Coordinates of C-alpha atoms and ligand atoms in Angstrom, one line a residue:
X1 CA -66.1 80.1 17.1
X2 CA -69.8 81.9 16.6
X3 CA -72.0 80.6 13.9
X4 CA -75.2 81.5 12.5
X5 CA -78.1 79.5 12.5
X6 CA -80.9 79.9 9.9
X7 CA -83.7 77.5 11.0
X8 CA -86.8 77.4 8.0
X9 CA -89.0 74.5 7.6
X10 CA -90.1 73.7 4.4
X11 CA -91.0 77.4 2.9
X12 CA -88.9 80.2 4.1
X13 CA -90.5 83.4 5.3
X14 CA -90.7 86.3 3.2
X15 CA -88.7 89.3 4.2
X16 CA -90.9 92.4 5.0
X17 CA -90.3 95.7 6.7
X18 CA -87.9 98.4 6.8
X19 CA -84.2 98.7 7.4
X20 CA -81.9 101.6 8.2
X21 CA -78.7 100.7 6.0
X22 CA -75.5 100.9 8.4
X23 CA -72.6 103.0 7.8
X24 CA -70.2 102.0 4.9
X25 CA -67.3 99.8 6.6
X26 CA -65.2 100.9 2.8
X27 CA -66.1 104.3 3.3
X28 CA -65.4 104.7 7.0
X29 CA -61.9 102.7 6.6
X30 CA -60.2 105.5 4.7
X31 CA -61.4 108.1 6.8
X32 CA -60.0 106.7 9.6
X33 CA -56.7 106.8 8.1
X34 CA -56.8 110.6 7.3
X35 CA -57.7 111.2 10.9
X36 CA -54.1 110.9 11.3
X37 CA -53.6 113.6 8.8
X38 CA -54.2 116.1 12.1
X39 CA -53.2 116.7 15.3
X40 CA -57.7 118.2 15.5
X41 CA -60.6 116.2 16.0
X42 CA -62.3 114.4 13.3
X43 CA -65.7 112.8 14.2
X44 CA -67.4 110.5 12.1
X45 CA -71.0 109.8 12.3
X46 CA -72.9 107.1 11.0
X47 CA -69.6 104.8 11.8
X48 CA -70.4 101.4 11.6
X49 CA -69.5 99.0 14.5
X50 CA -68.2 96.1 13.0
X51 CA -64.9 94.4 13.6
X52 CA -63.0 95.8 10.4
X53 CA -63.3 99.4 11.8
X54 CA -62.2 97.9 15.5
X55 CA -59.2 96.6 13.9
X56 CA -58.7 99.8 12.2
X57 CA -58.6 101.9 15.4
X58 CA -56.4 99.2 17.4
X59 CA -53.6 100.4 14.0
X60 CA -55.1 104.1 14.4
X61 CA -54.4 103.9 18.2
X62 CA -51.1 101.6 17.9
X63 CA -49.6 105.2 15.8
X64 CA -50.6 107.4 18.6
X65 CA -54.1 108.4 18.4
X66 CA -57.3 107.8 20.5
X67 CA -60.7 106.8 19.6
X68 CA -64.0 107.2 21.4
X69 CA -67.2 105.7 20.5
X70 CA -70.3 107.0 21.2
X71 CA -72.8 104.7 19.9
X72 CA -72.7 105.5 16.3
X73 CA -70.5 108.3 16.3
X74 CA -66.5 108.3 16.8
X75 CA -63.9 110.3 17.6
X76 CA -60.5 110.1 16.4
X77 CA -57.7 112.1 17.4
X78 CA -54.0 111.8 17.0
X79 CA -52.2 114.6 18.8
X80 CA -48.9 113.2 18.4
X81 CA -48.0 110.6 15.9
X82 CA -46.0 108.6 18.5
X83 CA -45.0 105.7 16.1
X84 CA -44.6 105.2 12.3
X85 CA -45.3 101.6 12.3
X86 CA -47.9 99.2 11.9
X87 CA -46.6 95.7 12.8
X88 CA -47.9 92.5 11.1
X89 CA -49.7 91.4 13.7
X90 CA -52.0 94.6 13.4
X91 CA -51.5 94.3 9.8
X92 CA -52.3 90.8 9.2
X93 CA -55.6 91.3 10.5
X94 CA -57.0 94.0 7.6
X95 CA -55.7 94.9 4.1
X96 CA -56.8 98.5 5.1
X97 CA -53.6 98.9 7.3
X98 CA -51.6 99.7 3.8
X99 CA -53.9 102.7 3.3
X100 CA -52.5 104.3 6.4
X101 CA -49.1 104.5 4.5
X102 CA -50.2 107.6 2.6
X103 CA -51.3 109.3 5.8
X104 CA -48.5 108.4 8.2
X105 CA -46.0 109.6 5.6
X106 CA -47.8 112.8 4.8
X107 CA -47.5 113.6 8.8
X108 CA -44.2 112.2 9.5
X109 CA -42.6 111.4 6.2
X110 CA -41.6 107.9 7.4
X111 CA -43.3 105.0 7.6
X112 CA -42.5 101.0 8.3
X113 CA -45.4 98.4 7.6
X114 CA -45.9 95.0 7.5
X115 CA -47.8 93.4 4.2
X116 CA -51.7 93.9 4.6
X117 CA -54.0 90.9 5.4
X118 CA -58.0 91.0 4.9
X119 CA -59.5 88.5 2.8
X120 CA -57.8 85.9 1.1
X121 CA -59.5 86.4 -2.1
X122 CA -56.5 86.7 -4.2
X123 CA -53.2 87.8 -4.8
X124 CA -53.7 91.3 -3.7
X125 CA -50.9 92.9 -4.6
X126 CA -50.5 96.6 -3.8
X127 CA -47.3 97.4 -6.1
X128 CA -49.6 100.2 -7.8
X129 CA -49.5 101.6 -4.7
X130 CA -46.1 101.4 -4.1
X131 CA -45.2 102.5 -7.8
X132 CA -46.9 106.0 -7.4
X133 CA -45.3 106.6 -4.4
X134 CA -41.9 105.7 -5.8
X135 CA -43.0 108.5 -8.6
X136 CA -43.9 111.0 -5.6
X137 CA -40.3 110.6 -5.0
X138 CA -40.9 108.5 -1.9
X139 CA -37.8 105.8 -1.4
X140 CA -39.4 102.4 -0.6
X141 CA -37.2 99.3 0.3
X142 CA -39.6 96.1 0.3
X143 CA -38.1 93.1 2.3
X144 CA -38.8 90.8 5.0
X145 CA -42.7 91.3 4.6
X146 CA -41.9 94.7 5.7
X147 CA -42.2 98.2 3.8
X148 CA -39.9 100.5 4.7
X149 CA -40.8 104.4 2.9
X150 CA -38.7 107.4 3.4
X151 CA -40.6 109.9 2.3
X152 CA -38.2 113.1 3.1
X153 CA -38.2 114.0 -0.8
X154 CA -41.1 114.0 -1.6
X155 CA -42.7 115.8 -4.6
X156 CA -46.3 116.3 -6.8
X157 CA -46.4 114.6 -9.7
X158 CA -48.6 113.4 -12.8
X159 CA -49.8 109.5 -11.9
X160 CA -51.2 107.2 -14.2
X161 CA -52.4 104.1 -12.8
X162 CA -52.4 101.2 -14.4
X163 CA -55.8 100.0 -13.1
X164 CA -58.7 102.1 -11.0
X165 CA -57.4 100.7 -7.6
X166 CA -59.4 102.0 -4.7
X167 CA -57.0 101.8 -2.5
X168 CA -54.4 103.0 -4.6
X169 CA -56.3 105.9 -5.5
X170 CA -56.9 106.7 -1.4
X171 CA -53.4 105.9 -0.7
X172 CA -52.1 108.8 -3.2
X173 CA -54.6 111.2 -2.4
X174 CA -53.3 111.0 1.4
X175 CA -49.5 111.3 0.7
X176 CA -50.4 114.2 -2.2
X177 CA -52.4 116.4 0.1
X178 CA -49.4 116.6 2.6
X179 CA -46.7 116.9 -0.5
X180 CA -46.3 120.5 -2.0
X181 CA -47.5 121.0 -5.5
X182 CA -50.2 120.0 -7.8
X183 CA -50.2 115.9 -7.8
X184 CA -53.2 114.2 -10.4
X185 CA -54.2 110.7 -10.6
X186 CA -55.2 109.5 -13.8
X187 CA -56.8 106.1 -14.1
X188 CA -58.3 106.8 -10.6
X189 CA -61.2 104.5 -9.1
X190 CA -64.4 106.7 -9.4
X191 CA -66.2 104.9 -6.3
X192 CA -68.5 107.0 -3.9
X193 CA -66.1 105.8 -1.5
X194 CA -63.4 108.6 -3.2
X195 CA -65.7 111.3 -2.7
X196 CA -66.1 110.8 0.6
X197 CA -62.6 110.8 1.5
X198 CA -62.1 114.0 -0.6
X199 CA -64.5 115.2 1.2
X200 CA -63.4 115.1 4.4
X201 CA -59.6 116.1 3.2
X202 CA -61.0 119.1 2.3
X203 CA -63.3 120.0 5.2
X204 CA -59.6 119.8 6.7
X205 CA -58.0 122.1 5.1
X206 CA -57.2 120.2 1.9
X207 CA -57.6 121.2 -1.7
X208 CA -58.6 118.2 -3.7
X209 CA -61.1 117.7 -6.8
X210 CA -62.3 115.3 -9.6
X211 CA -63.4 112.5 -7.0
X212 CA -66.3 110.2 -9.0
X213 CA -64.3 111.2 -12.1
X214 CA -61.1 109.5 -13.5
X215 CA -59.1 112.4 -12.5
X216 CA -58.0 113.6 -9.2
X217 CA -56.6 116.7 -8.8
X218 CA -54.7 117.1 -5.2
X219 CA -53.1 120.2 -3.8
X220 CA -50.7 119.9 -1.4
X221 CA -51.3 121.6 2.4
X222 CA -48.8 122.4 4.9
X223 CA -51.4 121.7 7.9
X224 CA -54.9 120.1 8.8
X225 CA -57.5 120.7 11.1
X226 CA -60.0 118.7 12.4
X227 CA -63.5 118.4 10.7
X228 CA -66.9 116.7 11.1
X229 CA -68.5 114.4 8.6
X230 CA -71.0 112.0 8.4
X231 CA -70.0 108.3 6.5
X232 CA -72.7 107.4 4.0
X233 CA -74.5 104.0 3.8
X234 CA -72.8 100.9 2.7
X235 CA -74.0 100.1 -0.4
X236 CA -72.1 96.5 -0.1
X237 CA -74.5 95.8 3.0
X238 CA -77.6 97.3 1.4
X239 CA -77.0 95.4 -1.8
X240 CA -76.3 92.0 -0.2
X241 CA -80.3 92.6 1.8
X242 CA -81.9 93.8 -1.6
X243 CA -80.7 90.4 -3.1
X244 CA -82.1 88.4 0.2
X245 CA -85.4 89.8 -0.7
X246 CA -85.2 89.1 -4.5
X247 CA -84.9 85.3 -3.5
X248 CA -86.6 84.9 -0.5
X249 CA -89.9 87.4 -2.0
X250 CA -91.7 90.1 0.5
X251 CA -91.0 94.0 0.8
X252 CA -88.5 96.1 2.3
X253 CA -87.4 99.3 2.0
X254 CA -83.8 100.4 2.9
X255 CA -84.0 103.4 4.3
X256 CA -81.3 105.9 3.1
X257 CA -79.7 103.9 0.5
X258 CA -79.3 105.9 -2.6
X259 CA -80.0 103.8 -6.0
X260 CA -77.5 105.9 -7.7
X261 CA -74.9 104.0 -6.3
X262 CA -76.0 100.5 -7.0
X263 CA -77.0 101.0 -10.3
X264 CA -75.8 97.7 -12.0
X265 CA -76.8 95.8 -9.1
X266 CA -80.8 96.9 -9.2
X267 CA -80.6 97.0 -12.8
X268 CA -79.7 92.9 -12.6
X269 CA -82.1 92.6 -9.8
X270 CA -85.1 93.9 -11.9
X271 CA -84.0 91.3 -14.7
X272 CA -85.1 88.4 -12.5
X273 CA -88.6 90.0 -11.8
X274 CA -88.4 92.1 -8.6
X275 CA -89.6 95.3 -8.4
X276 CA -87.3 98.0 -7.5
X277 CA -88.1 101.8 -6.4
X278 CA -85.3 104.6 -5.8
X279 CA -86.3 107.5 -4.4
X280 CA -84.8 110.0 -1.9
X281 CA -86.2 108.7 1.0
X282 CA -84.3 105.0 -0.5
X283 CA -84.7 102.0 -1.9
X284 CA -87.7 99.8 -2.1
X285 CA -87.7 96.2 -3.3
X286 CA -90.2 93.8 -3.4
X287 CA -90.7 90.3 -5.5
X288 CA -92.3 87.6 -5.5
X289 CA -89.8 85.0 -4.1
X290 CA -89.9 83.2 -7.6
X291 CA -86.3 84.7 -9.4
X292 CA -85.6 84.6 -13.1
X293 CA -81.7 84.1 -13.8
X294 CA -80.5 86.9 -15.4
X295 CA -78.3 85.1 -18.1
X296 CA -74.9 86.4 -17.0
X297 CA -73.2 88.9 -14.6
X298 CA -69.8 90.5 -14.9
X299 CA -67.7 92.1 -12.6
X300 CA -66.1 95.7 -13.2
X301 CA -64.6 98.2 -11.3
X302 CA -67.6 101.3 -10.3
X303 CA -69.9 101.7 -11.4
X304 CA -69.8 98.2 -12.9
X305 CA -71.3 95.2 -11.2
X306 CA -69.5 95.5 -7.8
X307 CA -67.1 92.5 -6.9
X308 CA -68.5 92.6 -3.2
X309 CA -71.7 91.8 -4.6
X310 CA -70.5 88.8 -6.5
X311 CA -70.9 86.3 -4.2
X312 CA -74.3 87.0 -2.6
X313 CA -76.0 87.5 -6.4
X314 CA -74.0 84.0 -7.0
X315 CA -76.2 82.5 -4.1
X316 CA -79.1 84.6 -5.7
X317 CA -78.3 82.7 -8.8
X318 CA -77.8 79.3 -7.2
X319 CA -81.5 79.3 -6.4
X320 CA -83.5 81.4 -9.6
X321 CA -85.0 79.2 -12.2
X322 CA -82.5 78.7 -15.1
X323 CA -78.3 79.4 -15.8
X324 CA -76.5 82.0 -14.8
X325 CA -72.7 82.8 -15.9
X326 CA -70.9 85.1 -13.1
X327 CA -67.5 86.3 -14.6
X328 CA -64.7 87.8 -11.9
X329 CA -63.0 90.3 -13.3
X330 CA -61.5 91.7 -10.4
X331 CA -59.8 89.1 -7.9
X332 CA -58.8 85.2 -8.6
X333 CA -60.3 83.4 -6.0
X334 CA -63.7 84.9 -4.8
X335 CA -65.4 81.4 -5.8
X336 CA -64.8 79.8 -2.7
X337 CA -68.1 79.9 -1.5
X338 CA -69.1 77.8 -4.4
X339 CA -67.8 75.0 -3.2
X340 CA -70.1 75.6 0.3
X341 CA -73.3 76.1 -1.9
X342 CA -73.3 72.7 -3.6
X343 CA -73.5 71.1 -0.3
X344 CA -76.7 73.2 -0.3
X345 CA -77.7 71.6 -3.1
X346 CA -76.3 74.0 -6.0
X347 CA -75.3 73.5 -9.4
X348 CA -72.4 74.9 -9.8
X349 CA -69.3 74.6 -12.9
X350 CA -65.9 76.8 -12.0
X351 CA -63.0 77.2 -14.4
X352 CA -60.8 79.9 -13.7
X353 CA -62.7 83.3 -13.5
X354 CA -66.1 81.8 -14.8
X355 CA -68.8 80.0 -12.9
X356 CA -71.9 78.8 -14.6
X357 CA -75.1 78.1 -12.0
X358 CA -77.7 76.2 -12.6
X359 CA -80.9 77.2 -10.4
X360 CA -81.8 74.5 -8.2
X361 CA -83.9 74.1 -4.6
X362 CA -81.5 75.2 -1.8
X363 CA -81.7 72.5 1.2
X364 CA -80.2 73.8 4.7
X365 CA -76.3 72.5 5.8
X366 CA -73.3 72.9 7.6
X367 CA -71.3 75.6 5.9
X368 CA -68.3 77.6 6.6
X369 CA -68.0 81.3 5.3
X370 CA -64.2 81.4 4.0
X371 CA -64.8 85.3 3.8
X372 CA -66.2 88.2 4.3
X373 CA -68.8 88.4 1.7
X374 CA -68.8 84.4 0.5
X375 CA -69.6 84.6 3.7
X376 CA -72.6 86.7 3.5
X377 CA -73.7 84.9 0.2
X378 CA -74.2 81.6 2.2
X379 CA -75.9 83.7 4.9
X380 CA -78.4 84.8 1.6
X381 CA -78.5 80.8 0.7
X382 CA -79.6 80.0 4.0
X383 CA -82.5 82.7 4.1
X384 CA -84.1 81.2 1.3
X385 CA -83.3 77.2 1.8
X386 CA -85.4 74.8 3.6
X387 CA -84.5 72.9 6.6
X388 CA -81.2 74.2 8.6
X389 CA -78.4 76.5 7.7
X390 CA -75.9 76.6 10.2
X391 CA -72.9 79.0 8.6
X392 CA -69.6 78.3 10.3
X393 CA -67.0 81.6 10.9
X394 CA -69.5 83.6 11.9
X395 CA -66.7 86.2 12.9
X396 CA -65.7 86.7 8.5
X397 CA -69.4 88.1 8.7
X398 CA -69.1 90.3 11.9
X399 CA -66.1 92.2 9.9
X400 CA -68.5 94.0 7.6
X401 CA -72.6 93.5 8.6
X402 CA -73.8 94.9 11.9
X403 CA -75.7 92.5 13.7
X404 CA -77.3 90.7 10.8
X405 CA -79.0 88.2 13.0
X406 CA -81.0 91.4 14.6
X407 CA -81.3 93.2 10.9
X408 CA -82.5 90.5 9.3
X409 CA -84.6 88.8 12.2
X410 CA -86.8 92.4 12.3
X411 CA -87.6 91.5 8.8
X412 CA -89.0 88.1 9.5
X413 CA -85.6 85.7 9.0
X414 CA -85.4 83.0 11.9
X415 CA -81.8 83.6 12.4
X416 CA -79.7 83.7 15.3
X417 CA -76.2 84.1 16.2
X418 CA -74.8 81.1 18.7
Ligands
UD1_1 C1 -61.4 97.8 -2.3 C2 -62.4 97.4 -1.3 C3 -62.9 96.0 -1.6 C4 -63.3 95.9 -3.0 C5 -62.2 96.4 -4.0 C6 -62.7 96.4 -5.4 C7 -61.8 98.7 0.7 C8 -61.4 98.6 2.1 N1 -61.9 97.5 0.1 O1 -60.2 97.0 -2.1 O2 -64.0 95.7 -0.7 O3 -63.5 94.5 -3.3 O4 -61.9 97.7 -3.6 O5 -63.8 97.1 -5.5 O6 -62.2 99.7 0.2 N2 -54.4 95.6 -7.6 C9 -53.1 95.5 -8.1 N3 -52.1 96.2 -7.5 C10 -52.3 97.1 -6.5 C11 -53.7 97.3 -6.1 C12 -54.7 96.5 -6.7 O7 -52.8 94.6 -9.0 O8 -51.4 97.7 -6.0 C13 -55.5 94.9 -8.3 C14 -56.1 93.9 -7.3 O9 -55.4 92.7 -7.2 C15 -57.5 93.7 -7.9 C16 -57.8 95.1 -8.4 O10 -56.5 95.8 -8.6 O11 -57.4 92.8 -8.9 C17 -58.7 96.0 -7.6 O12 -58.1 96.2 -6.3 P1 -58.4 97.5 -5.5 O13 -59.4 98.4 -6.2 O14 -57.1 98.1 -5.1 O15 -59.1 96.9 -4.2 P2 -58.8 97.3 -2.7 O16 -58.6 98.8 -2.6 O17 -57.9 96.4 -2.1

């Protein structure tokens, strides 16, 4: 089991310098999938390597495709879709095996998967998922932790979902742009993560529009072809950085990170005191180490505050000077790394979908990151606290930062991976 160790002594170094945001592991995920739209190429630049998109290729290459990496850049292609199955042992490792549904039953019309893993950060349910299929005409029998589709009827149609599910949203847009007709989504997720996928679909031969906006508009193609894009930055990764500066103080800029898309986030950030400059080159932040709290903080699907940034402003929180009230909206039990913090010395109240911090001097401790981005907010904790961090699960990390140890090491942290 790796940890991460974040030795300060009493005062924790600033963070200064400049960092070139990875690849988004939420953008690249999808894109993946729709690889298997075509029997072409599709290369993706900018990929991130990080064990998400690993696990993702073992389920891309488990249906019959290959994968080559060259440093940042892969290359996917499935000339043959030789299976229609993801088993739950594939499954079990990433929720992003159910987005592969779409794709596998737009190429082959049937498809066989075991219930999606990921992050145990809630009930996760993906019946929205299931229910627009059912109204695309696809016949779904759900037992045995297996999802059976036959998708040999398939039709467009007019869906409405009942919440903006990302992966909902991608999972349609997959299936409708191999199903003839005119399908919309209404209710869609508006993340930049949509665009991107659309994007691509339509570099390979699709006919899709209205990604950003609540309505997608997919017409259906007969065949795709292989294509080239690049994936953009993560804004998760970028985000969870910019709030490591806030509390730790210094000056970094991140490097092709467009403020556009973390609008809510800088917009809290600025409330404590840092300073905060978009431009098109990026995004610079610097502050003075000495955080307001911000009152309270709210999570809401994009461009509201994102959930993925929850936990890493909560450890922001834990250590600014006064109360903060975080409110999950989105799932039940991303407070777990709560519970971690206080043994850092936080103040922390939970009941139900409410957590009230009071600011307090972080002191270093044995931790364990229960997931991937309570993970990363104990990694943020341990920047700023005095004495030792050591952060247990190191491998809940490695699924969505690249190399943090060596990103945040170049910026002054003393942090290593053991
Ligand atoms: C994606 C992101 C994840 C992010 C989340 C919300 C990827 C790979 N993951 O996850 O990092 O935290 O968006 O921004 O892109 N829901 C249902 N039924 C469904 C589907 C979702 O009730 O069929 C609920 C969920 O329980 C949750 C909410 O809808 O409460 C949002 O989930 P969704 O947008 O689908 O998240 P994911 O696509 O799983």
């Amino acid at each position: 089991m790796s940890k991460y160790i974040i030795n300060n002594d009493d005062r924790a170094p600033e963070l200064k310098g400049a960092v070139k945001v990875q690849g988004s592991k939420n953008g690249a995920l999808p894109l993946i999938a729709a690889a298997a739209l075509t029997d072409g190429e599709v290369v993706l630049k900018n990929c991130p390597d990080i064990l998400d998109i690993e696990n993702m290729l073992r389920i891309f290459e488990s249906l019959g495709g290959k994968s080559e990496r060259r440093g940042k850049e892969l290359r996917l292609k499935m000339e043959y879709m030789n299976s229609a199955e993801i088993s739950s042992a594939l499954a079990g490792e990433l929720r992003s095996s159910v987005f592969m549904l779409g794709a596998i039953l737009s190429r082959v019309r049937q498809a066989t998967v075991a219930y999606p893993g990921g992050c145990d950060i809630g009930l996760r349910p993906i019946d929205l998922h299931l229910k627009a299929f059912r109204e695309m005409g696809v016949k779904i029998r759900d037992k045995y932790g297996f999802i059976r589709c036959d998708a040999s009827n398939t039709h467009a149609a007019d869906i409405d979902l009942d919440y903006p599910s990302v992966g909902a949203t991608e999972n349609v847009m997959m299936l409708a742009a191999g199903t003839p007709g005119v399908t919309t989504v209404k209710n869609a997720a508006r993340e930049p993560e949509i665009a991107a996928l659309q994007k691509l679909i339509n570099l390979m031969g699709g006919h899709i529009s209205g990604a950003g906006t609540s309505i997608v508009r997919i017409e259906g193609s007969d065949k795709f072809r292989g294509a080239e894009t690049a994936v953009d930055f993560d804004r998760i990764v970028a985000g969870t950085y910019m709030t490591a500066v806030t509390l730790c103080g210094g000056e970094v800029m991140f490097e092709g990170a467009d403020g556009e898309q973390l609008t809510a986030l800088i917009s809290k950030l600025k409330d404590t005191g840092a300073e905060i400059i978009c431009s098109d080159k990026g995004i610079k932040i610097s502050s003075s180490g000495n955080p307001k709290a911000v009152g309270s903080v709210e999570t809401g699907a994009y461009p509201g505050f994102p959930t993925d940034l929850q936990a890493p402003f909560g450890a922001l929180a834990a250590a600014s000077s006064g109360s903060t009230v975080i409110i999950e909206n989105i799932f039940e039990t991303r407070f777990k790394y709560l519970a971690e913090l206080t043994k850092m010395g936080a103040s922390v109240k939970v009941k139900d979908r409410v957590a009230v911090l009071n600011g307090k001097r972080l002191c270093g401790a044995e931790v364990k990151a229960m997931d991937l981005r309570g993970g990363a907010a104990l990694m943020v904790a341990g920047l700023k606290a005095s004495g030792v961090t050591v952060i247990e699960n190191a491998r809940h990390i490695a699924r969505g930062y690249e190399a943090p140890e060596e990103v945040l090491g170049a910026l002054g942290a003393n942090i290593v991976k053991v």
